[in-house]
Amino acid sequence: MKSSLYVAALASALSLSVGCGSPASTTPVSSAATTSAVVNGEKYLLAEEPDDAVGVIEARETASNGDPLVVVGRIGGSDKPWVEGRAAFMLLDASMAVVAEGTESAEGEVCMGDCCANERAECTTLVKVVDNGALVPADSRQLLGVKENDFVVIRGKASKDESGNFTVLADGVFIRR
Amino acid sequence: MRRLLPWDYGVRNLFRRPSRSALTLGGLSIVILLVLVVVGFIRGLEASLAATGQPNVVLVYAMTSGADIENSAIPGRTPALLAASVAGVRSQFGEKFISPELYLGTRISVNDQEGLGLVRGVTTAAPLVRQQVQIIEGTWPGPGEVLAGRLVHSKLGCDEAALQPGQTIRFDGRDWKISGVFAAGGAAFESEVWCPLNDLQSALKRQDLSLVAVTMDSADAAADVDLFCRERIDLELKSVGEMAYYADLQKHYRPVRMLGWIVVCLVAGSGVFAGLNTMYGAVVGRIRELATLQAIGYRRRAILLTLIQEATLLACCGALIACLLGLLFVNGTAVRFTMGAFMLRVDSVGIAIACITAVILGIVGALPPAAKAMRLPVVEAIKAI
């Protein structure tokens, strides 16, 4: 009986010592993460499709900084077209299609690999939904109810810098269903 | 009608055949120790990658480098652009938590012995972002000096004493004096050599960086870095959360971990067979004794239970011995792997798995021989030699 009690005592001591000695996680607890604000997205959704929409490629070439413009395209052009928790997404020119990395791309196609990074950059743009010039702090999927490959028409302004970086600052989005 | 055999009966039986018990105990201890080593390997690998990533740290590196930071080259002005353009970067006393780094794998010579090591050129901002890092000996490196991680010796396959402060190592055509040794809470940095960024850039004749690590005020603010990278396509940058980066690396090691678990099952399985063999021997030698117990009124179930009790006690003692040996000799042992080095971990999970394995070994190993012995008629069994 004694020997079995010793065994039990040893087992308890061992498990306790290991439990107490386990190294604490080195990952610091992040401060309360500021979650995306709950914003009503209806005011950014257009009931009617705006006229005179141009493609992404044309917009990149012709628009100047601050020009009002209407751009049509498909949400995509990146393996992750969404910016998490922000009303921003990548828009792909409607005439282009994206194929998987390693796939031979035909005319009007770009692949997701590094080899097509420059071509992809020329036919895609970042769209930021802004309110009084500030980016709306809500995920576009929740804000606008959009999903990847949706055809959208964006109304907004061009933002272009000296290095050629082009962004659309949207104040209205029409979703073609 | 007696119901159960006394607990002491099973315990005393173990001491009646000390040689057989000792041999079985040794065998079981080795099996459980092997299980513990393999689990320690898997847990160490997982812990190393998990401890390296922090939820609010974002890595910014070259868009064209795939998932490999070693191949990344980004403009040297990136940290300044990030500091000026991205809101939500953590700062303290006016110092932004932005760490520009140059990271490469290179041949490092220690006492004329050469090995493939990992070198990271850093500034004094690095400890702000890599908060796991603690200097355990010596000082922060000055010009021409390096800070060695405590597992570098394992990565390079050299003696630990050769990487103590005051010693000299050589890489990229220069001698570097070791100013100190650092630990990083089990993170992958522990197998790296850190040196001043400017010195490394001079040695390599490079002005670019491999990556910039940024600590944000919150994990949610990491999206602003992503936004910056997507807007500034001229810089050809991409960003990834540090935790996501190392979680992705863990995927590469999934086959290794799967193999580890298979080895655990195989070792435990072989242990069951070894236990079965021993228990068959033990039970066959006690057939008359067991039959006598039946003859004096003990039920078969009670005898079966006492046999399981004996085997389980032995296996649990084996688990205790294995855990003690594991904690003393296995825990903390450095193991080299492609990404650096990590330490085997005998933690609560490993010990729990070892104890569960022991119980299973005890029960499963005892059941078949005990059941076989119980099937013999009492009269025949009493006459057995």
Coordinates of N, CA, C and O in Angstrom, one line a residue, chain A residues 5-78:
Chain A
L5 N 1.2 4.4 -2.7 CA 1.0 5.8 -2.3 C 2.1 6.7 -2.7 O 2.0 7.8 -3.2
Y6 N 3.4 6.1 -2.6 CA 4.5 6.9 -3.0 C 4.5 7.2 -4.5 O 4.8 8.3 -5.0
V7 N 4.0 6.2 -5.3 CA 3.9 6.3 -6.8 C 2.9 7.5 -7.0 O 3.2 8.4 -7.8
A8 N 1.8 7.5 -6.4 CA 0.8 8.5 -6.6 C 1.3 9.9 -6.2 O 1.1 10.9 -6.9
A9 N 2.0 9.9 -5.1 CA 2.6 11.2 -4.6 C 3.6 11.8 -5.6 O 3.6 12.9 -6.0
L10 N 4.4 10.8 -6.1 CA 5.5 11.3 -7.1 C 4.8 11.8 -8.4 O 5.2 12.8 -8.9
A11 N 3.8 11.1 -8.8 CA 3.1 11.5 -10.0 C 2.5 12.9 -9.9 O 2.6 13.8 -10.7
S12 N 1.9 13.1 -8.7 CA 1.3 14.5 -8.5 C 2.3 15.5 -8.4 O 2.2 16.6 -9.0
A13 N 3.4 15.2 -7.7 CA 4.5 16.2 -7.6 C 5.1 16.6 -9.0 O 5.3 17.7 -9.3
L14 N 5.3 15.5 -9.8 CA 5.8 15.7 -11.1 C 4.9 16.6 -12.0 O 5.3 17.5 -12.6
S15 N 3.6 16.2 -12.0 CA 2.7 17.0 -12.8 C 2.6 18.4 -12.4 O 2.5 19.3 -13.2
L16 N 2.6 18.6 -11.0 CA 2.5 20.0 -10.5 C 3.7 20.8 -10.9 O 3.6 21.9 -11.3
S17 N 4.9 20.2 -10.7 CA 6.2 20.9 -11.0 C 6.2 21.3 -12.5 O 6.6 22.4 -12.8
V18 N 5.8 20.4 -13.3 CA 5.8 20.7 -14.8 C 4.8 21.8 -15.1 O 5.0 22.7 -15.8
G19 N 3.6 21.7 -14.5 CA 2.6 22.7 -14.7 C 3.0 24.1 -14.3 O 2.8 25.0 -15.0
C20 N 3.7 24.1 -13.1 CA 4.1 25.5 -12.7 C 5.3 26.0 -13.5 O 5.5 27.1 -13.7
G21 N 6.1 25.0 -14.0 CA 7.3 25.4 -14.7 C 7.1 25.7 -16.1 O 8.1 26.1 -16.8
S22 N 6.0 25.4 -16.6 CA 5.8 25.7 -18.1 C 6.0 27.1 -18.4 O 5.5 28.0 -17.7
P23 N 6.8 27.4 -19.4 CA 7.1 28.7 -19.7 C 5.9 29.5 -20.2 O 5.1 29.0 -20.9
A24 N 5.8 30.7 -19.7 CA 4.7 31.5 -20.1 C 4.8 31.9 -21.5 O 5.9 32.0 -22.0
S25 N 3.7 32.1 -22.1 CA 3.7 32.5 -23.5 C 4.5 33.8 -23.7 O 4.3 34.7 -22.9
T26 N 5.4 33.9 -24.7 CA 6.2 35.1 -24.9 C 5.4 36.1 -25.7 O 5.9 37.2 -25.8
T27 N 4.3 35.7 -26.2 CA 3.5 36.6 -27.0 C 2.8 37.6 -26.1 O 2.0 37.2 -25.3
P28 N 3.1 38.8 -26.3 CA 2.4 39.8 -25.4 C 0.9 39.9 -25.8 O 0.6 39.8 -26.9
V29 N 0.1 40.1 -24.8 CA -1.3 40.3 -25.1 C -1.5 41.6 -25.7 O -1.0 42.6 -25.2
S30 N -2.1 41.6 -26.9 CA -2.2 42.9 -27.6 C -3.3 43.7 -26.9 O -4.2 43.2 -26.2
S31 N -3.1 45.0 -27.0 CA -4.1 45.9 -26.4 C -5.4 45.6 -27.1 O -5.5 45.1 -28.2
A32 N -6.5 46.0 -26.5 CA -7.8 45.7 -27.0 C -7.8 46.1 -28.5 O -7.7 47.3 -28.8
A33 N -7.9 45.2 -29.3 CA -7.9 45.5 -30.8 C -9.0 46.3 -31.1 O -10.2 46.1 -30.8
T34 N -8.7 47.4 -31.8 CA -9.8 48.3 -32.3 C -10.5 47.6 -33.4 O -9.9 47.5 -34.5
T35 N -11.6 47.1 -33.2 CA -12.3 46.4 -34.3 C -12.9 47.4 -35.3 O -13.1 48.6 -34.9
S36 N -13.2 46.9 -36.5 CA -13.7 47.8 -37.5 C -15.0 48.4 -37.0 O -15.9 47.7 -36.4
A37 N -15.2 49.7 -37.3 CA -16.4 50.3 -36.9 C -17.6 49.8 -37.6 O -17.5 49.3 -38.8
V38 N -18.7 49.8 -37.0 CA -20.0 49.4 -37.7 C -20.5 50.6 -38.4 O -20.9 51.6 -37.8
V39 N -20.4 50.6 -39.7 CA -20.8 51.8 -40.5 C -21.9 51.3 -41.5 O -21.9 50.2 -42.0
N40 N -22.9 52.2 -41.6 CA -24.0 51.9 -42.6 C -23.5 52.1 -44.0 O -23.1 53.2 -44.4
G41 N -23.4 51.1 -44.8 CA -22.8 51.2 -46.1 C -23.8 51.6 -47.2 O -23.4 51.9 -48.3
E42 N -25.1 51.8 -46.8 CA -26.1 52.1 -47.9 C -25.8 53.4 -48.6 O -26.0 53.6 -49.7
K43 N -25.2 54.4 -47.8 CA -25.0 55.7 -48.4 C -23.9 55.7 -49.5 O -23.7 56.6 -50.2
Y44 N -23.1 54.6 -49.5 CA -22.0 54.5 -50.5 C -22.5 53.7 -51.7 O -21.8 53.6 -52.7
L45 N -23.7 53.0 -51.6 CA -24.1 52.2 -52.7 C -25.0 53.0 -53.6 O -26.0 53.7 -53.1
L46 N -24.7 53.0 -54.9 CA -25.5 53.8 -55.8 C -26.7 52.9 -56.3 O -26.5 51.7 -56.6
A47 N -27.8 53.6 -56.5 CA -29.0 52.9 -56.9 C -29.0 52.7 -58.5 O -29.5 51.8 -59.0
E48 N -28.4 53.7 -59.1 CA -28.3 53.6 -60.6 C -26.8 53.6 -61.0 O -26.0 54.3 -60.4
E49 N -26.6 52.9 -62.1 CA -25.2 52.9 -62.6 C -24.8 54.2 -63.2 O -25.5 54.7 -64.1
P50 N -23.7 54.7 -62.8 CA -23.2 56.0 -63.4 C -22.8 55.8 -64.9 O -22.4 54.7 -65.3
D51 N -23.0 56.9 -65.6 CA -22.6 56.8 -67.1 C -21.1 57.0 -67.3 O -20.4 57.5 -66.4
D52 N -20.7 56.8 -68.5 CA -19.3 57.1 -69.0 C -18.2 56.4 -68.2 O -17.2 57.0 -67.9
A53 N -18.5 55.2 -67.8 CA -17.5 54.5 -67.1 C -16.3 54.0 -68.0 O -16.6 53.7 -69.2
V54 N -15.1 54.1 -67.5 CA -14.0 53.6 -68.2 C -13.3 52.5 -67.5 O -13.6 52.3 -66.3
G55 N -12.5 51.7 -68.2 CA -11.8 50.6 -67.6 C -10.7 51.0 -66.7 O -10.2 52.2 -66.8
V56 N -10.1 50.1 -66.0 CA -9.0 50.5 -65.0 C -7.8 50.9 -65.8 O -7.1 51.9 -65.5
I57 N -7.5 50.2 -66.9 CA -6.3 50.5 -67.7 C -6.3 51.9 -68.3 O -5.4 52.7 -68.1
E58 N -7.5 52.2 -68.8 CA -7.7 53.6 -69.4 C -7.6 54.6 -68.3 O -7.0 55.7 -68.5
A59 N -8.3 54.3 -67.2 CA -8.2 55.3 -66.1 C -6.8 55.6 -65.6 O -6.4 56.7 -65.3
R60 N -6.0 54.5 -65.5 CA -4.6 54.7 -65.1 C -3.9 55.6 -66.0 O -3.0 56.4 -65.6
E61 N -4.2 55.4 -67.3 CA -3.4 56.2 -68.3 C -3.8 57.6 -68.5 O -3.0 58.5 -68.7
T62 N -5.2 57.8 -68.4 CA -5.7 59.2 -68.7 C -6.0 60.1 -67.5 O -5.9 61.3 -67.7
A63 N -6.3 59.5 -66.4 CA -6.8 60.4 -65.3 C -5.6 61.1 -64.7 O -4.5 60.6 -64.6
S64 N -5.8 62.3 -64.2 CA -4.8 63.1 -63.5 C -5.3 63.2 -62.0 O -6.5 62.9 -61.7
N65 N -4.3 63.5 -61.2 CA -4.7 63.6 -59.8 C -5.8 64.6 -59.5 O -5.8 65.7 -60.0
G66 N -6.8 64.1 -58.8 CA -8.0 64.9 -58.4 C -9.1 64.9 -59.4 O -10.2 65.4 -59.2
D67 N -8.9 64.3 -60.6 CA -10.0 64.2 -61.6 C -11.2 63.4 -61.1 O -10.9 62.3 -60.6
P68 N -12.4 63.9 -61.3 CA -13.5 63.0 -61.1 C -13.6 61.9 -62.1 O -13.2 62.2 -63.3
L69 N -13.9 60.7 -61.8 CA -14.0 59.6 -62.8 C -14.9 58.5 -62.4 O -15.3 58.4 -61.2
V70 N -15.3 57.7 -63.4 CA -16.2 56.6 -63.1 C -15.4 55.4 -63.7 O -15.0 55.4 -64.9
V71 N -15.1 54.4 -62.9 CA -14.3 53.2 -63.3 C -15.2 52.0 -63.2 O -15.9 51.8 -62.2
V72 N -15.1 51.1 -64.2 CA -15.7 49.8 -64.1 C -14.7 48.7 -64.0 O -13.6 48.8 -64.7
G73 N -15.0 47.7 -63.3 CA -14.0 46.6 -63.2 C -14.6 45.5 -62.3 O -15.7 45.5 -61.9
R74 N -13.7 44.5 -62.2 CA -14.1 43.3 -61.4 C -13.3 43.3 -60.1 O -12.0 43.6 -60.2
I75 N -13.9 43.0 -59.0 CA -13.1 42.9 -57.8 C -12.1 41.7 -57.8 O -12.6 40.6 -58.0
G76 N -10.9 42.0 -57.7 CA -9.9 40.9 -57.9 C -8.6 41.4 -58.3 O -8.2 42.6 -58.1
G77 N -7.8 40.5 -58.9 CA -6.5 40.9 -59.4 C -5.4 40.7 -58.4 O -4.2 41.2 -58.6
S78 N -5.7 40.1 -57.3 CA -4.7 39.8 -56.3 C -5.2 38.6 -55.5 O -6.4 38.3 -55.5

